Coordinates of C-alpha atoms in Angstrom, one line a residue:
Chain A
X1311 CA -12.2 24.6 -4.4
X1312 CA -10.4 21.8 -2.4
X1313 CA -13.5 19.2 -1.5
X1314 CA -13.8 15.8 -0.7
X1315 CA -17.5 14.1 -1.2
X1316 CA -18.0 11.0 0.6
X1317 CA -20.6 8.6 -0.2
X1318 CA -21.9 4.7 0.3
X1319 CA -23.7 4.8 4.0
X1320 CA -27.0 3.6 4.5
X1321 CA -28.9 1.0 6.5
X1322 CA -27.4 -2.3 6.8
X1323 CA -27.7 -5.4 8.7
X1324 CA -25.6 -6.9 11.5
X1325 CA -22.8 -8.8 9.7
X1326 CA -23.6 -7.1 6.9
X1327 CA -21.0 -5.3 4.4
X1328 CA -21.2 -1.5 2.8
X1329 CA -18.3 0.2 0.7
X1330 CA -18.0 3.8 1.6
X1331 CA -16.4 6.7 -1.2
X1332 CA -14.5 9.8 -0.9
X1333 CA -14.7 11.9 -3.5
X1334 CA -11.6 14.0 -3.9
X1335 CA -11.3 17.6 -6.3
X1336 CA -9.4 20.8 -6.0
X1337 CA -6.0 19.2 -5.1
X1338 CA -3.3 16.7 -6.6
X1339 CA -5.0 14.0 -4.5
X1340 CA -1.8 11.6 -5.2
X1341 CA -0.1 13.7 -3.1
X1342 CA -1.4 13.1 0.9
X1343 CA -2.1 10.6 3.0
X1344 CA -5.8 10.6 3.7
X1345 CA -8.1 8.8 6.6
X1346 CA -11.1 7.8 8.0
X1347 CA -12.6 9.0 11.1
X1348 CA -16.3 8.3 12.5
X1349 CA -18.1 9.7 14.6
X1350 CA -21.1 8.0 16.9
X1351 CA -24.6 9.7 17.3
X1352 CA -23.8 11.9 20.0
X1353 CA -20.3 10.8 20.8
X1354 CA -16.8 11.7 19.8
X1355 CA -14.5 11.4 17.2
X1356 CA -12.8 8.2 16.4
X1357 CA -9.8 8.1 13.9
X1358 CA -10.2 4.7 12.1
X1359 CA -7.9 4.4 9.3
X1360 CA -5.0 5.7 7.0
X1361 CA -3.9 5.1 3.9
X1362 CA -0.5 7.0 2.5
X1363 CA -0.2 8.8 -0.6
X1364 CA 1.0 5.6 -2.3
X1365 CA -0.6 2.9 -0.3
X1366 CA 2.4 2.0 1.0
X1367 CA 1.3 2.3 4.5
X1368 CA -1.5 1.9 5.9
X1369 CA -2.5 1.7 9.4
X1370 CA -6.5 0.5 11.0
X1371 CA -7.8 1.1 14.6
X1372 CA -7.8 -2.2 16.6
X1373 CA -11.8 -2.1 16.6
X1374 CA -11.8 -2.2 13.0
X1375 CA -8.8 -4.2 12.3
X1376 CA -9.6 -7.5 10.3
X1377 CA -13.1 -6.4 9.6
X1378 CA -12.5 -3.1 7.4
X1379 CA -10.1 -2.3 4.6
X1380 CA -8.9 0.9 3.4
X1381 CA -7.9 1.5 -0.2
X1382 CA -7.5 4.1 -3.0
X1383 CA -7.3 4.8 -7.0
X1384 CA -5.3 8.1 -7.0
X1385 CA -6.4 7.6 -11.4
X1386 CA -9.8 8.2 -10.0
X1387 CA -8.8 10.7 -7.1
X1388 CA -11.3 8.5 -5.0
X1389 CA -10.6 6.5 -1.6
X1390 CA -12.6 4.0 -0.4
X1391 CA -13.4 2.1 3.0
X1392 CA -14.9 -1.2 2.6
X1393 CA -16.7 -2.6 5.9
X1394 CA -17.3 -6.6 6.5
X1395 CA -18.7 -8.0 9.5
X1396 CA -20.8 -4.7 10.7
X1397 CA -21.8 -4.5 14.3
X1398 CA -24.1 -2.0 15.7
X1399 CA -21.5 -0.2 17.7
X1400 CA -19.7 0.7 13.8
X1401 CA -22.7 2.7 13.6
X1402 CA -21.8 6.7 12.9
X1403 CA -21.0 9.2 10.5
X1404 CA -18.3 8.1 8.6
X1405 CA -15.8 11.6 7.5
X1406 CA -12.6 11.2 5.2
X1407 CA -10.1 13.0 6.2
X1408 CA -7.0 14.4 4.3
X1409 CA -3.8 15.1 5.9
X1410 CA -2.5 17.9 6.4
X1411 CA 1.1 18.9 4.9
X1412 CA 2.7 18.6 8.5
X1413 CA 0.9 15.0 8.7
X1414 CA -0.2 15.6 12.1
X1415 CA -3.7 17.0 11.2
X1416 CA -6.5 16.4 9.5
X1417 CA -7.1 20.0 7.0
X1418 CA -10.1 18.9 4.8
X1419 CA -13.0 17.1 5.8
X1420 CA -15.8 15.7 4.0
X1421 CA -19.6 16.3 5.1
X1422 CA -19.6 12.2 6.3
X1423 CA -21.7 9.7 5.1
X1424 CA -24.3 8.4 7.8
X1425 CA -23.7 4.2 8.5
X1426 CA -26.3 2.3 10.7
X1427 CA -26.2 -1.3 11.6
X1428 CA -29.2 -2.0 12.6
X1429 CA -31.6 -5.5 12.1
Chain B
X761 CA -2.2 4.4 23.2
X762 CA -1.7 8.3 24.2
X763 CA -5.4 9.7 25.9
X764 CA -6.0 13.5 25.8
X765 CA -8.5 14.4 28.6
X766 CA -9.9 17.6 27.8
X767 CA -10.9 20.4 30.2
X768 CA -13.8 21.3 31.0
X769 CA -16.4 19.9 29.7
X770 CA -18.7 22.6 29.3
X771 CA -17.4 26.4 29.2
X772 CA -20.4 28.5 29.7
X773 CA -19.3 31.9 28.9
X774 CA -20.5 35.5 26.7
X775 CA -19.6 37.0 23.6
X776 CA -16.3 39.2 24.1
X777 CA -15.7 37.5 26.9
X778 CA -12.1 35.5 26.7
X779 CA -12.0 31.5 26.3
X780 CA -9.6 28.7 27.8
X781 CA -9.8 25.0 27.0
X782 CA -7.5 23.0 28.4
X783 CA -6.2 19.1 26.6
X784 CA -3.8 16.8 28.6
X785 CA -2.1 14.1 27.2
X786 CA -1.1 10.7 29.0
X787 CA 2.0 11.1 27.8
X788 CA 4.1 13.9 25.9
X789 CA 3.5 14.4 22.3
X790 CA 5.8 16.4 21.7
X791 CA 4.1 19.6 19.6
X792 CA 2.0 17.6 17.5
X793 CA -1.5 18.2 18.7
X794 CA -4.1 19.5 16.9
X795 CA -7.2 21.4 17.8
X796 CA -10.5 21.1 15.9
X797 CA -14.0 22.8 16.0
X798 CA -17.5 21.5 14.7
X799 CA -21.0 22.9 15.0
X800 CA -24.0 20.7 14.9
X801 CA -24.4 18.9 12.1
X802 CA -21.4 19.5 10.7
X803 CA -18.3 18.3 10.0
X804 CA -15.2 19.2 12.0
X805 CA -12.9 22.3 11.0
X806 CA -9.1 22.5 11.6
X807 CA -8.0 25.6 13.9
X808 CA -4.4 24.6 15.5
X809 CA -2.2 22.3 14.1
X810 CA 1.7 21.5 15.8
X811 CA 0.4 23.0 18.9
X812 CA 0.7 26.6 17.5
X813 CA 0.1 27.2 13.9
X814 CA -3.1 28.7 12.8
X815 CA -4.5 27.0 9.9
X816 CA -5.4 28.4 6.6
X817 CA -8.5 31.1 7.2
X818 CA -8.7 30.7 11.1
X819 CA -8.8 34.1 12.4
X820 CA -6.4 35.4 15.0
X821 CA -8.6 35.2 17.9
X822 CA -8.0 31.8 18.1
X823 CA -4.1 30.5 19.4
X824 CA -3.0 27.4 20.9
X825 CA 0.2 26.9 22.9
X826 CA 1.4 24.2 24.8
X827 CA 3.8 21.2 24.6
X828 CA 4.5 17.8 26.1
X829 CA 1.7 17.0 27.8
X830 CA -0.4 20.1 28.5
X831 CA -2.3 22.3 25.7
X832 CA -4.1 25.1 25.7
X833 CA -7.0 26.7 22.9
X834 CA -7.5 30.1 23.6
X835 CA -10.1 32.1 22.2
X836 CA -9.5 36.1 23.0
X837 CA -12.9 37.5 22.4
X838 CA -16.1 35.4 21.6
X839 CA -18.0 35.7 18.6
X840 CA -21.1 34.1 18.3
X841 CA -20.1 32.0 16.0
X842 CA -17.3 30.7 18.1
X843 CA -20.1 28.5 20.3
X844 CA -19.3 24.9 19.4
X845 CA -17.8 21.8 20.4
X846 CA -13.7 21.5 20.1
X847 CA -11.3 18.5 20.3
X848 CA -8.0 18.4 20.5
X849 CA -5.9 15.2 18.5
X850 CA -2.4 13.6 18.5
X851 CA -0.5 12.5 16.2
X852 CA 3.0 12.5 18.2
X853 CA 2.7 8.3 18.6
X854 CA 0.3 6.6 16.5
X855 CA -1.4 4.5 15.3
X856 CA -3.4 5.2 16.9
X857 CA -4.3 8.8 16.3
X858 CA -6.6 9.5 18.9
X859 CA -8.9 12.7 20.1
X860 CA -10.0 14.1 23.2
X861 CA -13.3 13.7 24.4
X862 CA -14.7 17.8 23.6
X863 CA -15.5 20.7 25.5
X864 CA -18.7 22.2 24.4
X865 CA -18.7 26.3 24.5
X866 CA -22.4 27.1 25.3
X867 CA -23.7 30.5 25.6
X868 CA -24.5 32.0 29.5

């Protein structure tokens, strides 16, 4: 069964730092691209990064850039998001995303992992 | 950055009943737009990818068309399960990849 499993949210602090995981099984993981999107109680989705299959490329939304780092270990089949400098609005449910073999969609999600910045 | 407006907000409509949501970019995207679903609570499900193309599983009832700026989701006949929120997403001119706002499908 194709799944990703993300995990790392929790409570945390204004300026504060968390590392998010995304657990990936039932695919050659090496092979896509895969993102992050979050969503805000209550709001929309927001894309907020991509990482290519290789790490070659890799691309942030300007309301995370310089403050959050996307990476990978395709060994591990595991991508990772690590967030510095947290402010409240980063609070949401955080989803990895994998693209899709057009790479114009997002075809597996995760469940999310729930972030709040909070004091 | 490209916005997609999506139209209406809220669709209140019945079972068997026939569905139109409406996504308008700010400028064209050529086919690649993308139409999601999610329920509360979870996470968000991939219907229409490249405008068109059913993804893997979706049933039939469900078909997108449009390109360039204007979109359409159509749903033929309601199911009950169909009640939800949908978005639609670019990816014609990113980063960064950005969504529409939703249209929540309620029950009348």
């Amino acid at each position: 069964e194709v799944q990703l499993v993300e995990s790392g949210g929790g409570l945390v602090k204004p300026g504060g730092s968390l590392r998010l995981s995304c657990a990936a099984s039932g695919f050659t993981f090496s092979s896509y691209s895969m993102n992050w999107v979050r969503q805000a109680p209550g709001k929309g989705l927001e894309w907020v990064s991509s990482i290519s299959s290789s790490s070659s490329y890799i691309y942030y939304a300007d309301s995370v850039k310089g403050r959050f780092t996307i990476s990978r270990d395709n060994a591990k089949n595991s991508l990772y998001l690590q967030m510095n400098s947290l402010r409240a609005e980063d609070t949401a449910v955080y989803y990895c995303a994998r693209d899709g073999d057009s790479n114009t969609a997002f075809d597996i999600w995760g469940q999310g992992t729930m972030v709040t910045v909070s004091s | 950055e490209i916005v997609l407006t999506q139209s209406p907000a809220t669709l209140s409509l019945s079972p068997g009943e026939r569905a139109t949501l409406s996504c308008r970019a700010s400028q064209s995207v050529s086919s690649y737009l993308a139409w999601y679903q999610q329920k509360p609570g979870q996470a968000p499900r991939l219907l229409i990818y490249d405008a068109s193309n059913r993804a893997t599983g979706i049933p039939a009832r469900f078909s997108g068309s449009g390109s360039g700026t204007d979109f359409t989701l159509t749903i033929s006949s309601l199911e009950p399960e169909d009640f939800a929120v949908y978005y639609c997403q670019q990816r014609s001119n990113w980063p960064p990849a950005t969504f529409g706002q939703g249209t929540k499908l309620e029950i009348k």
